[in-house]
CSV table of C-alpha atoms in Angstrom, one decimal:
chain,number,residue,atom,x,y,z
A,256,UNK,CA,0.0,0.0,0.0
A,257,UNK,CA,1.6,3.2,-1.2
A,258,UNK,CA,2.4,5.9,1.4
A,259,UNK,CA,2.7,9.4,0.0
A,260,UNK,CA,4.3,12.5,1.5
A,261,UNK,CA,1.8,14.9,3.1
A,262,UNK,CA,0.7,17.9,1.0
A,263,UNK,CA,2.0,21.1,2.5
A,264,UNK,CA,-0.6,23.9,2.4
A,265,UNK,CA,2.0,26.7,2.5
A,266,UNK,CA,5.1,25.4,0.6
A,267,UNK,CA,5.4,23.7,-2.8
A,268,UNK,CA,7.6,20.7,-3.1
A,269,UNK,CA,10.5,22.9,-4.3
A,270,UNK,CA,10.2,25.0,-1.2
A,271,UNK,CA,8.6,28.0,-2.8
A,272,UNK,CA,5.8,29.7,-0.9
A,273,UNK,CA,2.4,29.0,-2.5
A,274,UNK,CA,0.6,32.1,-4.0
A,275,UNK,CA,-2.1,32.3,-1.3
A,276,UNK,CA,0.5,32.5,1.5
A,277,UNK,CA,3.0,35.0,0.0
A,278,UNK,CA,1.6,38.1,1.6
A,279,UNK,CA,1.3,36.3,5.0
A,280,UNK,CA,4.9,34.9,4.6
A,281,UNK,CA,6.3,38.3,3.8
A,282,UNK,CA,4.6,39.8,6.9
A,283,UNK,CA,5.5,36.8,9.2
A,284,UNK,CA,9.2,37.1,8.2
A,285,UNK,CA,9.3,40.6,9.6
A,286,UNK,CA,8.0,39.6,13.0
A,287,UNK,CA,10.4,38.9,15.9
A,288,UNK,CA,10.2,35.6,17.8
A,289,UNK,CA,9.5,37.6,21.0
A,290,UNK,CA,6.7,39.5,19.5
A,291,UNK,CA,5.0,36.3,18.2
A,292,UNK,CA,5.4,34.6,21.6
A,293,UNK,CA,3.8,37.6,23.3
A,294,UNK,CA,0.9,37.5,20.9
A,295,UNK,CA,0.3,33.8,21.5
A,296,UNK,CA,0.4,34.3,25.2
A,297,UNK,CA,-2.1,37.2,24.9
A,298,UNK,CA,-4.4,34.9,22.9
A,299,UNK,CA,-4.3,32.2,25.6
A,300,UNK,CA,-5.0,34.8,28.3
A,301,UNK,CA,-8.0,36.2,26.5
A,302,UNK,CA,-9.5,32.8,25.7
A,303,UNK,CA,-9.1,31.7,29.3
A,304,UNK,CA,-10.8,34.9,30.6
A,305,UNK,CA,-13.7,34.6,28.2
A,306,UNK,CA,-14.1,31.0,29.2
A,307,UNK,CA,-13.4,29.4,25.8
A,308,UNK,CA,-12.7,25.9,27.2
A,309,UNK,CA,-13.5,22.4,26.3
A,310,UNK,CA,-14.7,19.8,28.9
A,311,UNK,CA,-12.9,16.5,28.4
A,312,UNK,CA,-15.1,13.5,29.4
A,313,UNK,CA,-13.2,10.8,31.2
A,314,UNK,CA,-10.4,13.1,32.5
A,315,UNK,CA,-10.6,14.1,36.1
A,316,UNK,CA,-8.9,16.9,38.0
A,317,UNK,CA,-7.7,16.7,41.6
A,318,UNK,CA,-11.2,17.2,42.9
A,319,UNK,CA,-12.6,14.4,40.8
A,320,UNK,CA,-14.4,16.7,38.4
A,321,UNK,CA,-14.2,16.6,34.7
A,322,UNK,CA,-11.3,18.7,33.4
A,323,UNK,CA,-11.7,21.9,31.5
A,324,UNK,CA,-9.0,22.5,28.9
A,325,UNK,CA,-8.1,25.6,26.9
A,326,UNK,CA,-8.1,24.5,23.2
A,327,UNK,CA,-4.7,25.5,21.9
A,328,UNK,CA,-5.0,28.3,19.3
A,329,UNK,CA,-2.3,28.7,16.7
A,330,UNK,CA,-1.7,32.1,15.1
A,331,UNK,CA,-0.6,30.9,11.7
A,332,UNK,CA,-3.8,30.7,9.7
A,333,UNK,CA,-4.9,28.1,7.2
A,334,UNK,CA,-5.3,30.0,3.9
A,335,UNK,CA,-7.6,28.9,1.0
A,336,UNK,CA,-7.6,30.7,-2.3
A,337,UNK,CA,-11.0,31.8,-3.7
A,338,UNK,CA,-11.1,29.3,-6.6
A,339,UNK,CA,-10.5,26.4,-4.3
A,340,UNK,CA,-13.2,27.6,-1.9
A,341,UNK,CA,-15.7,27.9,-4.7
A,342,UNK,CA,-15.2,24.2,-5.7
A,343,UNK,CA,-15.4,23.2,-2.0
A,344,UNK,CA,-18.6,25.2,-1.6
A,345,UNK,CA,-20.2,23.6,-4.7
A,346,UNK,CA,-19.3,20.1,-3.4
A,347,UNK,CA,-20.6,20.8,0.1
A,348,UNK,CA,-23.9,22.1,-1.2
A,349,UNK,CA,-24.3,19.1,-3.4
A,350,UNK,CA,-23.5,16.6,-0.6
A,351,UNK,CA,-25.8,18.2,2.0
A,352,UNK,CA,-28.7,18.4,-0.4
A,353,UNK,CA,-28.3,14.7,-1.2
A,354,UNK,CA,-28.1,13.8,2.5
A,355,UNK,CA,-31.3,15.7,3.3
A,356,UNK,CA,-33.0,14.0,0.4
A,357,UNK,CA,-31.8,10.6,1.7
A,358,UNK,CA,-33.2,11.4,5.1
A,359,UNK,CA,-36.6,12.3,3.7
A,360,UNK,CA,-36.6,9.2,1.6
A,361,UNK,CA,-35.7,6.7,4.4
A,362,UNK,CA,-38.5,8.1,6.6
A,363,UNK,CA,-41.0,8.1,3.7
A,364,UNK,CA,-41.0,6.1,0.5
A,365,UNK,CA,-37.5,4.4,0.9
A,366,UNK,CA,-36.9,4.4,-2.8
A,367,UNK,CA,-33.1,4.1,-2.5
A,368,UNK,CA,-33.5,0.9,-0.5
A,369,UNK,CA,-36.1,-0.4,-3.0
A,370,UNK,CA,-33.6,0.3,-5.8
A,371,UNK,CA,-31.0,-1.8,-4.0
A,372,UNK,CA,-28.5,1.1,-3.7
A,373,UNK,CA,-28.3,0.7,0.1
A,374,UNK,CA,-28.9,-2.6,2.0
A,375,UNK,CA,-32.1,-2.4,4.0
A,376,UNK,CA,-30.4,-3.8,7.2
A,377,UNK,CA,-27.8,-1.0,7.1
A,378,UNK,CA,-30.7,1.4,7.7
A,379,UNK,CA,-33.4,-0.4,9.6
A,380,UNK,CA,-31.0,-2.2,12.0
A,381,UNK,CA,-29.0,0.9,12.7
A,382,UNK,CA,-29.3,2.3,16.2
A,383,UNK,CA,-29.5,5.8,14.7
A,384,UNK,CA,-32.6,5.0,12.6
A,385,UNK,CA,-35.7,6.3,14.4
A,386,UNK,CA,-38.9,4.5,13.5
A,387,UNK,CA,-40.8,7.2,15.3
A,388,UNK,CA,-40.0,9.5,12.4
A,389,UNK,CA,-41.5,7.4,9.7
A,390,UNK,CA,-44.1,9.4,7.7
A,391,UNK,CA,-43.4,12.6,9.6
A,392,UNK,CA,-43.3,15.6,7.3
A,393,UNK,CA,-40.7,18.1,8.6
A,394,UNK,CA,-40.6,21.8,7.6
A,395,UNK,CA,-39.4,22.3,4.0
A,396,UNK,CA,-38.3,18.7,3.9
A,397,UNK,CA,-35.1,19.7,5.7
A,398,UNK,CA,-33.7,17.3,8.4
A,399,UNK,CA,-30.2,18.6,8.9
A,400,UNK,CA,-30.3,22.4,9.1
A,401,UNK,CA,-26.8,22.7,10.4
A,402,UNK,CA,-24.2,20.3,9.1
A,403,UNK,CA,-20.5,20.1,9.9
A,404,UNK,CA,-18.7,18.3,7.1
A,405,UNK,CA,-15.1,17.3,7.9
A,406,UNK,CA,-12.7,17.7,5.0
A,407,UNK,CA,-9.1,16.5,4.7
A,408,UNK,CA,-6.6,17.1,1.9
A,409,UNK,CA,-4.0,14.6,0.8
A,410,UNK,CA,-1.5,14.5,-2.1
A,411,UNK,CA,-2.4,12.6,-5.2
A,412,UNK,CA,0.2,10.7,-7.4
A,413,UNK,CA,1.3,14.0,-8.9
A,414,UNK,CA,1.8,15.6,-5.5
A,415,UNK,CA,-1.3,17.8,-5.9
A,416,UNK,CA,-3.6,18.3,-3.0
A,417,UNK,CA,-7.0,16.6,-3.3
A,418,UNK,CA,-9.9,17.3,-0.9
A,419,UNK,CA,-11.8,14.3,0.6
A,420,UNK,CA,-14.8,14.2,2.8
A,421,UNK,CA,-13.8,12.3,6.0
A,422,UNK,CA,-17.0,12.5,7.9
A,423,UNK,CA,-20.5,14.0,7.8
A,424,UNK,CA,-21.8,15.5,11.1
A,425,UNK,CA,-25.6,16.0,10.9
A,426,UNK,CA,-26.9,15.5,14.4
A,427,UNK,CA,-25.6,18.3,16.7
A,428,UNK,CA,-22.3,19.4,15.1
A,429,UNK,CA,-20.2,21.7,17.3
A,430,UNK,CA,-17.1,23.9,16.9
A,431,UNK,CA,-18.5,26.9,15.0
A,432,UNK,CA,-17.9,29.2,18.1
A,433,UNK,CA,-14.2,28.5,17.8
A,434,UNK,CA,-14.3,29.4,14.2
A,435,UNK,CA,-15.8,32.8,15.1
A,436,UNK,CA,-13.7,33.4,18.2
A,437,UNK,CA,-10.5,32.5,16.3
A,438,UNK,CA,-11.2,35.1,13.7
A,439,UNK,CA,-12.0,37.8,16.4
A,440,UNK,CA,-8.7,36.9,18.0
A,441,UNK,CA,-6.6,37.2,14.8
A,442,UNK,CA,-8.2,40.5,14.0
A,443,UNK,CA,-7.4,41.7,17.5
A,444,UNK,CA,-3.8,40.6,17.5
A,445,UNK,CA,-2.9,41.4,13.9
A,446,UNK,CA,-5.1,44.2,12.5
A,447,UNK,CA,-2.4,45.1,10.0
A,448,UNK,CA,-2.6,41.6,8.4
A,449,UNK,CA,-6.3,42.0,7.7
A,450,UNK,CA,-5.7,45.5,6.2
A,451,UNK,CA,-3.2,43.9,3.7
A,452,UNK,CA,-5.3,40.8,2.8
A,453,UNK,CA,-8.8,40.4,1.4
A,454,UNK,CA,-10.1,37.8,3.9
A,455,UNK,CA,-13.7,36.8,3.4
A,456,UNK,CA,-15.7,37.5,6.6
A,457,UNK,CA,-17.3,34.9,8.9
A,458,UNK,CA,-18.8,37.1,11.6
A,459,UNK,CA,-22.2,37.0,10.0
A,460,UNK,CA,-22.7,33.3,10.7
A,461,UNK,CA,-25.0,33.8,13.7
A,462,UNK,CA,-27.2,36.1,11.5
A,463,UNK,CA,-27.3,33.4,8.7
A,464,UNK,CA,-28.1,30.7,11.3
A,465,UNK,CA,-31.0,32.7,12.8
A,466,UNK,CA,-32.3,33.4,9.3
A,467,UNK,CA,-32.3,29.7,8.5
A,468,UNK,CA,-33.9,28.7,11.8
A,469,UNK,CA,-36.7,31.3,11.3
A,470,UNK,CA,-37.2,30.1,7.7
A,471,UNK,CA,-38.2,26.6,8.8
A,472,UNK,CA,-40.8,27.5,11.4
A,473,UNK,CA,-44.1,25.7,11.2
A,474,UNK,CA,-46.6,27.0,8.6
A,475,UNK,CA,-48.7,30.0,9.4
A,476,UNK,CA,-46.1,31.3,12.0
A,477,UNK,CA,-45.1,34.8,10.9
A,478,UNK,CA,-42.8,35.8,13.7
A,479,UNK,CA,-41.4,32.6,15.1
A,480,UNK,CA,-39.9,32.4,18.6
A,481,UNK,CA,-36.6,30.5,18.4
A,482,UNK,CA,-34.7,29.0,21.4
A,483,UNK,CA,-31.5,27.1,21.8
A,484,UNK,CA,-31.9,23.9,23.9
A,485,UNK,CA,-28.8,22.9,25.9
A,486,UNK,CA,-28.1,20.0,28.2
A,487,UNK,CA,-26.7,22.5,30.6
A,488,UNK,CA,-23.5,23.9,31.9
A,489,UNK,CA,-21.8,20.6,32.4
A,490,UNK,CA,-21.9,19.7,28.7
A,491,UNK,CA,-18.5,20.0,26.9
A,492,UNK,CA,-19.9,22.5,24.4
A,493,UNK,CA,-21.8,24.6,26.8
A,494,UNK,CA,-19.7,27.7,26.0
A,495,UNK,CA,-20.8,27.4,22.4
A,496,UNK,CA,-24.5,27.0,23.3
A,497,UNK,CA,-24.4,30.2,25.4
A,498,UNK,CA,-22.3,32.0,22.8
A,499,UNK,CA,-24.6,31.2,19.9
A,500,UNK,CA,-27.8,32.1,21.8
A,501,UNK,CA,-26.3,35.4,22.8
A,502,UNK,CA,-25.1,36.1,19.3
A,503,UNK,CA,-28.5,35.3,17.8
A,504,UNK,CA,-30.4,37.2,20.5
A,505,UNK,CA,-32.5,34.2,21.4
A,506,UNK,CA,-33.2,32.4,24.8
A,507,UNK,CA,-30.8,29.7,26.0
A,508,UNK,CA,-33.1,27.1,27.6
A,509,UNK,CA,-32.8,23.7,29.3
A,510,UNK,CA,-35.4,21.0,29.2
A,511,UNK,CA,-37.0,22.1,32.5
A,512,UNK,CA,-37.6,25.5,31.0
A,513,UNK,CA,-40.0,24.0,28.4
A,514,UNK,CA,-43.3,22.3,28.7
A,515,UNK,CA,-46.0,20.8,26.4
A,516,UNK,CA,-49.6,21.9,26.6
A,517,UNK,CA,-52.5,21.9,24.1
A,518,UNK,CA,-50.2,20.2,21.5
A,519,UNK,CA,-47.8,23.1,21.6
A,520,UNK,CA,-44.4,23.8,23.3
A,521,UNK,CA,-44.1,26.6,25.7
A,522,UNK,CA,-41.2,28.3,27.5
A,523,UNK,CA,-41.5,29.4,31.1
A,524,UNK,CA,-40.7,33.2,31.4
A,525,UNK,CA,-41.0,35.8,34.1
A,526,UNK,CA,-44.0,37.2,32.1
A,527,UNK,CA,-45.7,33.8,31.9
A,528,UNK,CA,-45.7,31.0,29.3
A,529,UNK,CA,-44.5,31.9,25.8
A,530,UNK,CA,-45.1,29.7,22.7
A,531,UNK,CA,-41.9,28.3,21.1
A,532,UNK,CA,-41.9,27.6,17.4
A,533,UNK,CA,-38.3,26.5,16.6
A,534,UNK,CA,-35.9,24.7,18.9
A,535,UNK,CA,-32.2,24.6,17.9
A,536,UNK,CA,-31.4,21.6,20.0
A,537,UNK,CA,-27.9,20.6,21.2
A,538,UNK,CA,-29.2,17.4,22.8
A,539,UNK,CA,-29.0,14.0,21.3
A,540,UNK,CA,-32.1,12.1,20.2
A,541,UNK,CA,-32.1,9.7,23.2
A,542,UNK,CA,-32.4,12.5,25.7
A,543,UNK,CA,-34.8,14.9,24.1
A,544,UNK,CA,-38.2,13.4,25.2
A,545,UNK,CA,-38.3,10.9,28.1
A,546,UNK,CA,-41.8,9.8,27.0
A,547,UNK,CA,-40.5,8.7,23.6
A,548,UNK,CA,-36.9,7.7,24.2
A,549,UNK,CA,-34.9,7.3,27.4
A,550,UNK,CA,-37.3,7.5,30.3
A,551,UNK,CA,-34.5,8.4,32.7
A,552,UNK,CA,-33.6,11.6,30.8
A,553,UNK,CA,-33.9,14.8,32.7
A,554,UNK,CA,-32.4,16.9,29.8
A,555,UNK,CA,-35.4,17.0,27.5
A,556,UNK,CA,-39.1,17.9,27.6
A,557,UNK,CA,-41.8,15.3,28.0
A,558,UNK,CA,-44.2,15.2,25.1
A,559,UNK,CA,-42.0,17.1,22.7
A,560,UNK,CA,-42.0,14.3,20.1
A,561,UNK,CA,-45.8,14.4,19.8
A,562,UNK,CA,-45.9,18.1,19.1
A,563,UNK,CA,-43.0,17.7,16.6
A,564,UNK,CA,-44.8,14.9,14.8
A,565,UNK,CA,-47.9,17.1,14.5
A,566,UNK,CA,-45.8,19.8,12.8
A,567,UNK,CA,-46.4,22.4,15.5
A,568,UNK,CA,-42.7,22.9,16.4
A,569,UNK,CA,-39.5,22.6,14.4
A,570,UNK,CA,-36.5,20.8,15.7
A,571,UNK,CA,-33.1,21.7,14.2
A,572,UNK,CA,-31.6,19.3,13.6
A,573,UNK,CA,-34.5,16.8,13.1
A,574,UNK,CA,-34.8,13.7,15.2
A,575,UNK,CA,-33.3,10.8,13.3
A,576,UNK,CA,-30.6,12.6,11.3
A,577,UNK,CA,-28.0,10.3,12.8
A,578,UNK,CA,-28.8,7.6,10.3
A,579,UNK,CA,-27.2,9.8,7.5
A,580,UNK,CA,-24.0,10.5,9.3
A,581,UNK,CA,-23.3,7.1,10.8
A,582,UNK,CA,-20.0,5.7,9.5
A,583,UNK,CA,-21.7,2.6,8.2
A,584,UNK,CA,-23.8,4.8,5.8
A,585,UNK,CA,-20.9,7.1,4.8
A,586,UNK,CA,-19.6,4.8,2.0
A,587,UNK,CA,-23.0,5.1,0.3
A,588,UNK,CA,-23.1,8.9,0.1
A,589,UNK,CA,-21.6,9.1,-3.5
A,590,UNK,CA,-24.5,6.7,-4.5
A,591,UNK,CA,-27.0,9.1,-2.8
A,592,UNK,CA,-25.7,12.0,-4.9
A,593,UNK,CA,-26.1,10.1,-8.1
A,594,UNK,CA,-29.4,8.6,-7.1
A,595,UNK,CA,-31.2,11.8,-5.9
A,596,UNK,CA,-29.4,14.5,-7.9
A,597,UNK,CA,-28.3,12.6,-11.1
A,598,UNK,CA,-24.8,14.1,-10.6
A,599,UNK,CA,-21.3,12.9,-10.1
A,600,UNK,CA,-19.9,13.8,-6.6
A,601,UNK,CA,-17.8,16.9,-6.7
A,602,UNK,CA,-16.1,15.9,-3.4
A,603,UNK,CA,-14.8,12.3,-3.1
A,604,UNK,CA,-15.1,10.0,-0.1
A,605,UNK,CA,-12.0,8.5,1.4
A,606,UNK,CA,-11.8,5.0,0.1
A,607,UNK,CA,-13.6,2.8,2.6
A,608,UNK,CA,-13.7,-0.9,3.4
A,609,UNK,CA,-16.9,-2.1,4.9
A,610,UNK,CA,-15.9,-4.9,7.3
A,611,UNK,CA,-19.4,-6.4,7.1
A,612,UNK,CA,-18.3,-7.7,3.6
A,613,UNK,CA,-16.1,-10.8,3.8
A,614,UNK,CA,-13.5,-9.7,1.3
A,615,UNK,CA,-13.2,-6.3,3.0
A,616,UNK,CA,-12.9,-7.9,6.4
A,617,UNK,CA,-10.1,-10.2,5.2
A,618,UNK,CA,-8.2,-7.3,3.7
A,619,UNK,CA,-8.6,-5.2,6.8
A,620,UNK,CA,-7.4,-7.9,9.2
A,621,UNK,CA,-4.3,-8.6,7.0
A,622,UNK,CA,-3.5,-4.8,6.6
A,623,UNK,CA,-4.3,-3.3,10.0
A,624,UNK,CA,-0.8,-1.9,10.4
A,625,UNK,CA,-1.5,0.3,7.4
A,626,UNK,CA,-5.1,1.3,8.0
A,627,UNK,CA,-7.3,3.4,10.2
A,628,UNK,CA,-10.1,1.2,11.5
A,629,UNK,CA,-13.1,2.9,13.1
A,630,UNK,CA,-16.2,1.9,15.0
A,631,UNK,CA,-19.2,3.0,13.0
A,632,UNK,CA,-20.8,4.7,16.0
A,633,UNK,CA,-17.5,6.1,17.4
A,634,UNK,CA,-16.9,9.8,17.6
A,635,UNK,CA,-14.3,12.3,18.9
A,636,UNK,CA,-11.3,10.2,18.0
A,637,UNK,CA,-12.5,7.4,20.3
A,638,UNK,CA,-13.2,3.8,19.2
A,639,UNK,CA,-10.6,3.8,16.4
A,640,UNK,CA,-7.2,2.3,15.6
A,641,UNK,CA,-4.6,4.2,13.7
A,642,UNK,CA,-2.5,1.3,12.4
A,643,UNK,CA,0.9,2.9,11.8
A,644,UNK,CA,0.9,4.5,15.2
A,645,UNK,CA,-0.2,1.4,17.1
A,646,UNK,CA,1.7,-1.4,18.8
A,647,UNK,CA,1.4,-5.1,17.8
A,648,UNK,CA,-0.6,-5.8,21.0
A,649,UNK,CA,-3.0,-2.9,20.2
A,650,UNK,CA,-3.5,-4.2,16.7
A,651,UNK,CA,-4.1,-7.7,17.9
A,652,UNK,CA,-6.6,-6.6,20.5
A,653,UNK,CA,-8.4,-4.4,18.0
A,654,UNK,CA,-8.4,-7.2,15.4
A,655,UNK,CA,-10.2,-9.4,18.0
A,656,UNK,CA,-12.9,-6.8,18.4
A,657,UNK,CA,-13.3,-6.5,14.6
A,658,UNK,CA,-13.6,-10.3,14.2
A,659,UNK,CA,-16.2,-10.5,16.9
A,660,UNK,CA,-18.5,-7.9,15.3
A,661,UNK,CA,-17.3,-7.0,11.7
A,662,UNK,CA,-20.4,-5.0,10.9
A,663,UNK,CA,-19.5,-2.5,13.6
A,664,UNK,CA,-16.3,-1.4,11.8
A,665,UNK,CA,-15.0,0.3,8.6
A,666,UNK,CA,-11.4,0.7,7.5
A,667,UNK,CA,-9.7,3.4,5.5
A,668,UNK,CA,-6.2,3.9,4.2
A,669,UNK,CA,-4.0,6.1,6.4
A,670,UNK,CA,-4.1,9.3,4.5
A,671,UNK,CA,-1.2,11.7,5.1
A,672,UNK,CA,-3.4,14.7,6.0
A,673,UNK,CA,-2.1,18.0,4.6
A,674,UNK,CA,0.2,20.0,6.9
A,675,UNK,CA,0.3,23.7,7.8
A,676,UNK,CA,3.2,25.5,9.6
A,677,UNK,CA,2.3,25.7,13.3
A,678,UNK,CA,3.9,27.1,16.4
A,679,UNK,CA,5.1,24.3,18.7
A,680,UNK,CA,7.6,24.2,21.5
A,681,UNK,CA,10.6,23.8,19.2
A,682,UNK,CA,9.5,26.7,16.9
A,683,UNK,CA,7.5,26.5,13.7
A,684,UNK,CA,6.9,23.1,12.3
A,685,UNK,CA,4.4,21.4,10.0
A,686,UNK,CA,1.4,19.7,11.7
A,687,UNK,CA,-1.5,17.8,10.2
A,688,UNK,CA,-4.8,19.6,9.8
A,689,UNK,CA,-8.4,19.1,8.7
A,690,UNK,CA,-11.3,21.5,8.1
A,691,UNK,CA,-15.0,21.6,9.2
A,692,UNK,CA,-17.1,24.0,7.2
A,693,UNK,CA,-20.6,24.6,8.5
A,694,UNK,CA,-23.4,24.2,6.0
A,695,UNK,CA,-26.8,25.7,6.7
A,696,UNK,CA,-30.0,24.4,5.0
A,697,UNK,CA,-33.2,26.3,5.0
A,698,UNK,CA,-35.0,27.7,2.0
A,699,UNK,CA,-31.5,27.8,0.5
A,700,UNK,CA,-28.2,26.1,1.3
A,701,UNK,CA,-25.7,28.7,2.5
A,702,UNK,CA,-22.4,28.8,4.4
A,703,UNK,CA,-19.7,31.3,5.4
A,704,UNK,CA,-16.4,31.1,3.7
A,705,UNK,CA,-14.1,29.0,5.8
A,706,UNK,CA,-14.7,26.8,8.8
A,707,UNK,CA,-13.1,25.3,11.9
A,708,UNK,CA,-9.5,24.3,11.1
A,709,UNK,CA,-8.3,21.7,13.6
A,710,UNK,CA,-4.6,20.9,14.0
A,711,UNK,CA,-2.9,17.8,15.5
A,712,UNK,CA,-0.2,19.4,17.7
A,713,UNK,CA,1.7,16.2,18.5
A,714,UNK,CA,4.4,15.5,15.9
A,715,UNK,CA,3.3,12.8,13.4
A,716,UNK,CA,-0.2,12.6,14.9
A,717,UNK,CA,-3.2,12.4,12.5
A,718,UNK,CA,-5.8,12.8,15.3
A,719,UNK,CA,-6.9,16.5,15.3
A,720,UNK,CA,-9.9,16.2,17.8
A,721,UNK,CA,-9.9,18.6,20.7
A,722,UNK,CA,-10.6,15.7,23.0
A,723,UNK,CA,-7.4,14.1,21.8
A,724,UNK,CA,-5.2,17.1,22.3
A,725,UNK,CA,-5.7,18.9,19.1
A,726,UNK,CA,-5.7,22.7,18.6
A,727,UNK,CA,-7.4,25.2,16.2
A,728,UNK,CA,-6.4,27.8,13.6
A,729,UNK,CA,-8.2,30.6,11.9
A,730,UNK,CA,-9.2,29.7,8.3
A,731,UNK,CA,-8.9,32.4,5.7
A,732,UNK,CA,-10.6,32.3,2.3
A,733,UNK,CA,-9.0,35.0,0.2
A,734,UNK,CA,-11.3,37.0,-1.9
A,735,UNK,CA,-10.2,38.1,-5.4
């Protein structure tokens, strides 16, 4: 299995600075090491004061509480030229449209299953499929109003960088607050840089999001009340929930703040009950309604599903979207694009081996040292094996788990994710990155130019997740 050198976002193979980075490189070369160190320290201080932290489940501090970490922020941006972004934007729009059509189909006529393009058991036996949603008509036919699509870039045989979709996040995708705060920080630290570069803005994302949420309100609602439903302050993304609610000017609520009456959802306020029309929920399906799903949940609101099924409240994202972003369904997304849109995919998937197939299982088990093997329901960098970085014992243990339940795993080649220069303890060095643009679907499919760029700070590491020690960068799309 061929291993290729990672594509460098800033430098061509001959060492020349790529066109998109030339102005930044000229500016950066004029900065002293002390000045840049001071700016990085200032960024850490401000982020800590503002409370931009990430709760890490499983880690405990000296008091036994879950640890709160500052997500490391790197001051060297990831820069994308305008023509590259336009192609990415077209591919993202196409993919999210197909995924929404798939979701409508599997909960209605199931044509793609009847046509044999996706095996029925892959859908109906999947824990993310929600039979409660069958036949439910959602506003505008949109299930995933907010999608975070994870993109990676790897070198092709000619050494050119090719973008691939690594993962679709359609349930409760997070991270957009870091995209917004990273941009604010860069503009605060380096205003001269923004004066010299035409960087496309991202600050209007909350306005776009609110516009999308209002556009999918139930019929006959002219001035919808929108709220953001959070599990509460102990959730790892609570900062983001509070931040987005504040930026959109809407109420941040918990399940106990809502109640169902007369087939409608109401919010408790100091002025009395207020009808709620759209709920931007940051709670997983299982916890959203204890009468329909987990009866022990105290995070949701009893009776919410019945109001939703009646079309009298909109949930963003819809219940049941998880079936479309499950890793076992991911290999079929190119088929969805052709089936529903009659188009060839603009953005390719990473080649994927479905271990439920005997030949793919044999290949995976005999090449685990070279592959990344993932649990289909895993997330956050957990439940996966990165073969080249694993010991023989780790590989043997993981292989036993795969043999015991092959349908629970997929495998992919170990892509050498593209690198971007990054400040580390030893100075500036290349580190692997990915990109999560946020795609909004309402009456139209829109997005701000850029996304959350995550960086693997450990040398050689391909795992960029914040929960696994990754950091973030500002993403610049250069306007012409």
